[in-house]
PDB file of C-alpha atoms in Angstrom:
ATOM      1  CA  MET A   9     222.586 230.050 113.749  1.00  0.00           C
ATOM      2  CA  CYS A  10     220.549 231.289 110.798  1.00  0.00           C
ATOM      3  CA  ASP A  11     223.488 230.595 108.508  1.00  0.00           C
ATOM      4  CA  ILE A  12     223.943 227.028 109.779  1.00  0.00           C
ATOM      5  CA  ILE A  13     220.359 225.833 109.077  1.00  0.00           C
ATOM      6  CA  PRO A  14     220.439 226.447 105.284  1.00  0.00           C
ATOM      7  CA  THR A  15     223.869 224.780 105.136  1.00  0.00           C
ATOM      8  CA  LEU A  16     222.527 221.700 106.940  1.00  0.00           C
ATOM      9  CA  LYS A  17     219.555 221.528 104.564  1.00  0.00           C
ATOM     10  CA  ILE A  18     221.874 221.644 101.565  1.00  0.00           C
ATOM     11  CA  ARG A  19     224.037 218.861 103.025  1.00  0.00           C
ATOM     12  CA  ILE A  20     220.967 216.704 103.740  1.00  0.00           C
ATOM     13  CA  LYS A  21     219.760 217.141 100.148  1.00  0.00           C
ATOM     14  CA  LYS A  22     223.214 216.248  98.807  1.00  0.00           C
ATOM     15  CA  ASN A  23     223.344 213.122 100.993  1.00  0.00           C
ATOM     16  CA  ARG A  24     219.884 212.039  99.834  1.00  0.00           C
ATOM     17  CA  LYS A  25     220.863 212.559  96.190  1.00  0.00           C
ATOM     18  CA  GLN A  26     224.118 210.645  96.732  1.00  0.00           C
ATOM     19  CA  ASN A  27     222.247 207.736  98.337  1.00  0.00           C
ATOM     20  CA  ALA A  28     219.755 207.666  95.458  1.00  0.00           C
ATOM     21  CA  ASP A  29     222.598 207.649  92.928  1.00  0.00           C
ATOM     22  CA  ASP A  30     224.363 204.860  94.832  1.00  0.00           C
ATOM     23  CA  ASN A  31     221.172 202.770  94.887  1.00  0.00           C
ATOM     24  CA  SER A  32     220.724 203.247  91.131  1.00  0.00           C
ATOM     25  CA  ILE A  33     224.307 202.183  90.456  1.00  0.00           C
ATOM     26  CA  ASN A  34     223.943 199.160  92.721  1.00  0.00           C
ATOM     27  CA  LYS A  35     220.818 198.065  90.848  1.00  0.00           C
ATOM     28  CA  ILE A  36     222.759 198.161  87.580  1.00  0.00           C
ATOM     29  CA  ILE A  37     225.995 196.459  88.672  1.00  0.00           C
ATOM     30  CA  SER A  38     224.623 194.004  91.232  1.00  0.00           C
ATOM     31  CA  PRO A  39     223.485 191.479  88.565  1.00  0.00           C
ATOM     32  CA  LEU A  40     227.028 191.483  87.173  1.00  0.00           C
ATOM     33  CA  LEU A  41     228.472 190.633  90.593  1.00  0.00           C
ATOM     34  CA  GLN A  42     226.327 187.552  91.125  1.00  0.00           C
ATOM     35  CA  ASP A  43     227.706 184.046  91.096  1.00  0.00           C
ATOM     36  CA  PRO A  44     228.867 183.249  87.505  1.00  0.00           C
ATOM     37  CA  GLY A  45     227.294 179.803  87.619  1.00  0.00           C
ATOM     38  CA  LYS A  46     223.944 181.261  88.613  1.00  0.00           C
ATOM     39  CA  ASN A  47     224.224 183.885  85.860  1.00  0.00           C
ATOM     40  CA  ALA A  48     224.934 181.224  83.246  1.00  0.00           C
ATOM     41  CA  ASP A  49     222.026 179.093  84.449  1.00  0.00           C
ATOM     42  CA  ILE A  50     219.614 182.046  84.207  1.00  0.00           C
ATOM     43  CA  MET A  51     220.934 183.060  80.794  1.00  0.00           C
ATOM     44  CA  PHE A  52     220.739 179.632  79.139  1.00  0.00           C
ATOM     45  CA  LYS A  53     217.156 179.133  80.337  1.00  0.00           C
ATOM     46  CA  ASN A  54     216.066 182.277  78.493  1.00  0.00           C
ATOM     47  CA  LYS A  55     215.313 181.211  74.917  1.00  0.00           C
ATOM     48  CA  ILE A  56     214.729 184.749  73.665  1.00  0.00           C
ATOM     49  CA  LEU A  57     218.024 185.965  75.108  1.00  0.00           C
ATOM     50  CA  ILE A  58     219.972 183.108  73.529  1.00  0.00           C
ATOM     51  CA  TYR A  59     218.371 183.757  70.146  1.00  0.00           C
ATOM     52  CA  GLY A  60     219.105 187.494  70.305  1.00  0.00           C
ATOM     53  CA  LEU A  61     222.743 186.927  71.271  1.00  0.00           C
ATOM     54  CA  THR A  62     223.154 184.400  68.440  1.00  0.00           C
ATOM     55  CA  LEU A  63     221.595 186.673  65.825  1.00  0.00           C
ATOM     56  CA  ASN A  64     223.738 189.655  66.848  1.00  0.00           C
ATOM     57  CA  ALA A  65     226.875 187.521  66.808  1.00  0.00           C
ATOM     58  CA  ILE A  66     226.168 186.276  63.272  1.00  0.00           C
ATOM     59  CA  ARG A  67     225.483 189.828  62.075  1.00  0.00           C
ATOM     60  CA  SER A  68     228.850 190.877  63.504  1.00  0.00           C
ATOM     61  CA  LEU A  69     230.875 188.373  61.469  1.00  0.00           C
ATOM     62  CA  THR A  70     231.261 190.934  58.668  1.00  0.00           C
ATOM     63  CA  LEU A  71     231.088 194.080  60.778  1.00  0.00           C
ATOM     64  CA  ALA A  72     234.819 194.788  60.959  1.00  0.00           C
ATOM     65  CA  PHE A  73     235.454 194.884  57.205  1.00  0.00           C
ATOM     66  CA  SER A  74     232.106 195.672  55.548  1.00  0.00           C
ATOM     67  CA  VAL A  75     233.131 199.183  54.492  1.00  0.00           C
ATOM     68  CA  PHE A  76     236.451 197.951  53.072  1.00  0.00           C
ATOM     69  CA  TYR A  77     234.593 195.198  51.216  1.00  0.00           C
ATOM     70  CA  MET A  78     232.325 197.714  49.476  1.00  0.00           C
ATOM     71  CA  MET A  79     235.282 199.901  48.543  1.00  0.00           C
ATOM     72  CA  ALA A  80     237.192 196.867  47.261  1.00  0.00           C
ATOM     73  CA  TYR A  81     234.368 196.274  44.762  1.00  0.00           C
ATOM     74  CA  GLY A  82     234.502 199.747  43.285  1.00  0.00           C
ATOM     75  CA  LEU A  83     232.528 201.994  45.624  1.00  0.00           C
ATOM     76  CA  SER A  84     233.987 205.366  46.511  1.00  0.00           C
ATOM     77  CA  LEU A  85     234.047 206.731  50.037  1.00  0.00           C
ATOM     78  CA  GLU A  86     231.259 209.149  49.066  1.00  0.00           C
ATOM     79  CA  GLN A  87     229.085 206.274  47.826  1.00  0.00           C
ATOM     80  CA  VAL A  88     229.652 204.345  51.046  1.00  0.00           C
ATOM     81  CA  GLY A  89     228.666 207.485  52.948  1.00  0.00           C
ATOM     82  CA  PHE A  90     225.489 207.757  50.872  1.00  0.00           C
ATOM     83  CA  ILE A  91     224.589 204.144  51.688  1.00  0.00           C
ATOM     84  CA  LYS A  92     224.988 204.800  55.418  1.00  0.00           C
ATOM     85  CA  ALA A  93     222.937 207.997  55.106  1.00  0.00           C
ATOM     86  CA  PHE A  94     220.273 206.010  53.237  1.00  0.00           C
ATOM     87  CA  GLN A  95     220.197 203.529  56.111  1.00  0.00           C
ATOM     88  CA  ALA A  96     219.858 206.333  58.673  1.00  0.00           C
ATOM     89  CA  ALA A  97     217.012 207.939  56.705  1.00  0.00           C
ATOM     90  CA  LEU A  98     215.071 204.674  56.521  1.00  0.00           C
ATOM     91  CA  ILE A  99     215.512 204.129  60.244  1.00  0.00           C
ATOM     92  CA  PHE A 100     214.352 207.690  60.955  1.00  0.00           C
ATOM     93  CA  PHE A 101     211.162 207.438  58.902  1.00  0.00           C
ATOM     94  CA  LEU A 102     210.188 203.802  59.528  1.00  0.00           C
ATOM     95  CA  ASP A 103     211.138 203.298  63.179  1.00  0.00           C
ATOM     96  CA  VAL A 104     207.841 204.391  64.720  1.00  0.00           C
ATOM     97  CA  PRO A 105     205.497 202.736  62.156  1.00  0.00           C
ATOM     98  CA  LEU A 106     207.275 199.363  62.299  1.00  0.00           C
ATOM     99  CA  SER A 107     207.499 199.422  66.099  1.00  0.00           C
ATOM    100  CA  TYR A 108     203.790 200.202  66.273  1.00  0.00           C
ATOM    101  CA  LEU A 109     202.950 197.308  63.949  1.00  0.00           C
ATOM    102  CA  ALA A 110     205.135 194.958  65.983  1.00  0.00           C
ATOM    103  CA  ASP A 111     203.290 195.952  69.182  1.00  0.00           C
ATOM    104  CA  LYS A 112     199.911 195.433  67.525  1.00  0.00           C
ATOM    105  CA  ILE A 113     200.673 192.241  65.584  1.00  0.00           C
ATOM    106  CA  SER A 114     203.496 190.229  67.151  1.00  0.00           C
ATOM    107  CA  ARG A 115     206.937 191.025  68.498  1.00  0.00           C
ATOM    108  CA  ARG A 116     208.002 187.446  67.880  1.00  0.00           C
ATOM    109  CA  PHE A 117     207.050 187.761  64.226  1.00  0.00           C
ATOM    110  CA  SER A 118     208.981 191.044  64.019  1.00  0.00           C
ATOM    111  CA  VAL A 119     212.117 189.450  65.470  1.00  0.00           C
ATOM    112  CA  LEU A 120     211.886 186.485  63.090  1.00  0.00           C
ATOM    113  CA  THR A 121     211.330 188.798  60.116  1.00  0.00           C
ATOM    114  CA  ALA A 122     214.400 190.781  61.168  1.00  0.00           C
ATOM    115  CA  GLY A 123     216.466 187.609  60.872  1.00  0.00           C
ATOM    116  CA  LEU A 124     215.016 186.893  57.428  1.00  0.00           C
ATOM    117  CA  CYS A 125     215.860 190.435  56.265  1.00  0.00           C
ATOM    118  CA  SER A 126     219.400 189.972  57.583  1.00  0.00           C
ATOM    119  CA  THR A 127     219.683 186.763  55.565  1.00  0.00           C
ATOM    120  CA  ILE A 128     218.563 188.527  52.376  1.00  0.00           C
ATOM    121  CA  TRP A 129     220.943 191.423  53.059  1.00  0.00           C
ATOM    122  CA  LEU A 130     223.937 189.126  53.516  1.00  0.00           C
ATOM    123  CA  PHE A 131     223.176 187.109  50.368  1.00  0.00           C
ATOM    124  CA  LEU A 132     222.656 190.289  48.315  1.00  0.00           C
ATOM    125  CA  ILE A 133     225.931 191.798  49.560  1.00  0.00           C
ATOM    126  CA  ALA A 134     227.735 188.572  48.637  1.00  0.00           C
ATOM    127  CA  GLY A 135     226.586 188.963  45.037  1.00  0.00           C
ATOM    128  CA  ALA A 136     226.610 192.765  44.767  1.00  0.00           C
ATOM    129  CA  HIS A 137     228.688 194.236  41.951  1.00  0.00           C
ATOM    130  CA  SER A 138     227.451 197.832  41.579  1.00  0.00           C
ATOM    131  CA  PHE A 139     226.461 200.844  43.633  1.00  0.00           C
ATOM    132  CA  ALA A 140     222.745 200.212  42.983  1.00  0.00           C
ATOM    133  CA  SER A 141     222.991 196.591  44.144  1.00  0.00           C
ATOM    134  CA  PHE A 142     224.728 197.650  47.358  1.00  0.00           C
ATOM    135  CA  VAL A 143     222.000 200.244  48.013  1.00  0.00           C
ATOM    136  CA  PHE A 144     219.315 197.622  47.410  1.00  0.00           C
ATOM    137  CA  ALA A 145     221.039 195.258  49.852  1.00  0.00           C
ATOM    138  CA  GLU A 146     221.263 198.034  52.446  1.00  0.00           C
ATOM    139  CA  PHE A 147     217.490 198.421  52.308  1.00  0.00           C
ATOM    140  CA  PHE A 148     217.097 194.941  53.802  1.00  0.00           C
ATOM    141  CA  ASN A 149     219.828 195.627  56.353  1.00  0.00           C
ATOM    142  CA  SER A 150     217.929 198.715  57.495  1.00  0.00           C
ATOM    143  CA  LEU A 151     214.691 196.750  57.764  1.00  0.00           C
ATOM    144  CA  SER A 152     216.474 194.124  59.813  1.00  0.00           C
ATOM    145  CA  LEU A 153     217.872 196.708  62.223  1.00  0.00           C
ATOM    146  CA  LEU A 154     214.473 198.394  62.547  1.00  0.00           C
ATOM    147  CA  LEU A 155     212.498 195.211  63.118  1.00  0.00           C
ATOM    148  CA  PHE A 156     214.974 193.863  65.656  1.00  0.00           C
ATOM    149  CA  SER A 157     216.203 196.836  67.668  1.00  0.00           C
ATOM    150  CA  GLY A 158     212.780 198.421  67.969  1.00  0.00           C
ATOM    151  CA  THR A 159     211.174 195.242  69.291  1.00  0.00           C
ATOM    152  CA  PHE A 160     213.601 192.772  70.801  1.00  0.00           C
ATOM    153  CA  VAL A 161     214.098 194.326  74.243  1.00  0.00           C
ATOM    154  CA  ALA A 162     210.328 194.644  74.775  1.00  0.00           C
ATOM    155  CA  TYR A 163     209.873 191.019  73.634  1.00  0.00           C
ATOM    156  CA  LEU A 164     212.665 189.909  75.972  1.00  0.00           C
ATOM    157  CA  LEU A 165     211.315 191.730  79.029  1.00  0.00           C
ATOM    158  CA  ASP A 166     207.676 190.775  78.432  1.00  0.00           C
ATOM    159  CA  ASN A 167     208.582 187.093  78.393  1.00  0.00           C
ATOM    160  CA  ARG A 168     211.178 186.996  81.168  1.00  0.00           C
ATOM    161  CA  SER A 169     210.698 184.770  84.188  1.00  0.00           C
ATOM    162  CA  THR A 170     209.052 186.484  87.144  1.00  0.00           C
ATOM    163  CA  SER A 171     211.950 185.297  89.305  1.00  0.00           C
ATOM    164  CA  VAL A 172     214.445 187.346  87.254  1.00  0.00           C
ATOM    165  CA  THR A 173     214.600 191.123  87.586  1.00  0.00           C
ATOM    166  CA  ILE A 174     214.583 193.537  84.663  1.00  0.00           C
ATOM    167  CA  GLU A 175     218.069 194.731  85.659  1.00  0.00           C
ATOM    168  CA  THR A 176     219.449 191.176  85.549  1.00  0.00           C
ATOM    169  CA  THR A 177     217.865 190.442  82.168  1.00  0.00           C
ATOM    170  CA  LEU A 178     219.159 193.647  80.572  1.00  0.00           C
ATOM    171  CA  SER A 179     222.616 193.278  82.088  1.00  0.00           C
ATOM    172  CA  HIS A 180     222.909 189.756  80.659  1.00  0.00           C
ATOM    173  CA  TYR A 181     221.764 190.918  77.233  1.00  0.00           C
ATOM    174  CA  HIS A 182     224.178 193.843  77.030  1.00  0.00           C
ATOM    175  CA  GLN A 183     227.110 192.166  78.776  1.00  0.00           C
ATOM    176  CA  TYR A 184     227.100 188.903  76.831  1.00  0.00           C
ATOM    177  CA  GLY A 185     225.928 190.655  73.677  1.00  0.00           C
ATOM    178  CA  LYS A 186     229.012 192.887  73.557  1.00  0.00           C
ATOM    179  CA  ILE A 187     231.296 189.936  74.283  1.00  0.00           C
ATOM    180  CA  GLY A 188     229.661 187.824  71.561  1.00  0.00           C
ATOM    181  CA  MET A 189     229.838 190.622  68.989  1.00  0.00           C
ATOM    182  CA  ALA A 190     233.499 191.297  69.779  1.00  0.00           C
ATOM    183  CA  LEU A 191     234.452 187.636  69.424  1.00  0.00           C
ATOM    184  CA  SER A 192     232.420 187.335  66.233  1.00  0.00           C
ATOM    185  CA  CYS A 193     234.182 190.366  64.722  1.00  0.00           C
ATOM    186  CA  LEU A 194     237.564 188.841  65.544  1.00  0.00           C
ATOM    187  CA  ILE A 195     236.611 185.491  64.018  1.00  0.00           C
ATOM    188  CA  GLY A 196     235.245 187.113  60.858  1.00  0.00           C
ATOM    189  CA  SER A 197     238.340 189.269  60.459  1.00  0.00           C
ATOM    190  CA  ALA A 198     240.695 186.348  61.038  1.00  0.00           C
ATOM    191  CA  PHE A 199     239.248 184.180  58.250  1.00  0.00           C
ATOM    192  CA  ALA A 200     238.256 186.799  55.687  1.00  0.00           C
ATOM    193  CA  THR A 201     239.809 189.175  53.203  1.00  0.00           C
ATOM    194  CA  VAL A 202     238.225 192.365  51.922  1.00  0.00           C
ATOM    195  CA  HIS A 203     237.603 190.677  48.538  1.00  0.00           C
ATOM    196  CA  SER A 204     236.136 187.474  49.971  1.00  0.00           C
ATOM    197  CA  ARG A 205     232.493 186.911  49.071  1.00  0.00           C
ATOM    198  CA  TRP A 206     232.449 183.541  50.825  1.00  0.00           C
ATOM    199  CA  THR A 207     232.483 185.171  54.248  1.00  0.00           C
ATOM    200  CA  TRP A 208     229.173 186.859  53.415  1.00  0.00           C
ATOM    201  CA  VAL A 209     227.741 183.608  52.039  1.00  0.00           C
ATOM    202  CA  VAL A 210     228.721 181.737  55.211  1.00  0.00           C
ATOM    203  CA  ALA A 211     227.217 184.488  57.369  1.00  0.00           C
ATOM    204  CA  ALA A 212     224.011 184.423  55.285  1.00  0.00           C
ATOM    205  CA  ALA A 213     223.739 180.637  55.600  1.00  0.00           C
ATOM    206  CA  ALA A 214     224.289 180.856  59.358  1.00  0.00           C
ATOM    207  CA  MET A 215     221.618 183.553  59.612  1.00  0.00           C
ATOM    208  CA  LEU A 216     219.151 181.443  57.621  1.00  0.00           C
ATOM    209  CA  ILE A 217     219.737 178.519  59.978  1.00  0.00           C
ATOM    210  CA  CYS A 218     219.238 180.888  62.913  1.00  0.00           C
ATOM    211  CA  CYS A 219     215.886 182.030  61.464  1.00  0.00           C
ATOM    212  CA  LEU A 220     214.635 178.485  60.967  1.00  0.00           C
ATOM    213  CA  TRP A 221     215.788 177.589  64.464  1.00  0.00           C
ATOM    214  CA  GLY A 222     213.968 180.635  65.841  1.00  0.00           C
ATOM    215  CA  ILE A 223     210.638 179.506  64.336  1.00  0.00           C
ATOM    216  CA  ILE A 224     210.869 176.336  66.410  1.00  0.00           C
ATOM    217  CA  TYR A 225     212.699 177.719  69.421  1.00  0.00           C
ATOM    218  CA  LEU A 226     211.214 181.135  70.262  1.00  0.00           C
ATOM    219  CA  PRO A 227     208.227 181.258  72.626  1.00  0.00           C
ATOM    220  CA  ARG A 228     205.018 183.089  71.838  1.00  0.00           C
ATOM    221  CA  ASP A 229     204.949 186.710  72.912  1.00  0.00           C
ATOM    222  CA  HIS A 230     202.279 187.797  75.362  1.00  0.00           C
ATOM    223  CA  ASN A 231     201.076 190.949  73.634  1.00  0.00           C
ATOM    224  CA  ALA A 232     199.442 189.626  70.449  1.00  0.00           C
ATOM    225  CA  THR A 233     198.632 186.676  68.214  1.00  0.00           C
ATOM    226  CA  ASN A 234     201.668 185.317  66.392  1.00  0.00           C
ATOM    227  CA  LEU A 235     201.660 185.036  62.608  1.00  0.00           C
ATOM    228  CA  VAL A 236     204.269 182.258  62.699  1.00  0.00           C
ATOM    229  CA  PRO A 237     203.433 178.894  64.338  1.00  0.00           C
ATOM    230  CA  GLU A 238     205.421 178.107  67.430  1.00  0.00           C
ATOM    231  CA  SER A 239     206.407 174.915  69.187  1.00  0.00           C
ATOM    232  CA  ASN A 240     208.541 173.855  72.146  1.00  0.00           C
ATOM    233  CA  GLN A 241     206.992 176.609  74.200  1.00  0.00           C
ATOM    234  CA  GLY A 242     208.391 177.037  77.647  1.00  0.00           C
TER     235      GLY A 242
END
């Protein structure tokens, strides 16, 4: 009898843990199992989500061949590695300060600035001809990644509709974001060569249009005063 009681306690604990794990999984996957029409309706009403998906898709147009492009214009594999290490170092040192400033000033402004930095990066890459020019371009790419990734999710969740759960919002962002990036990579790869500068110019022009659209389209964030005028709030 004494041996049975500890065994029962262990089984009860395991069952409770299993139920908790099942509930957590259900919270994550349940938004993905909703009616597709309802999902689409929720997604297209979220201006911030649409903007974020569009910006990520445009960034991904050159993602599949960016390394080959740099090597095609004379960079060695070691130099490409240095550029990526330079990007990682900037992200490491500037992540916290820029995120803090975005929280204090405006997340909307941070997201819009990220798009502007992406535009500059793409234009600079299109005209780059030396190792130094590629490094300089990567500086703006790093700023774009920092300003966007450190802020966008908080901006998205702070401004979501009260009728939509956090799980649903995040599942839409990650699910449709991955699909959009994958399709964008395929499109960019299909119409580009590793020597083509025009692909970068087209991507830069599309990003610039996205930035200008965002100034008009994105709603004001709730945490601070925006530095960029907004309209069409909703």
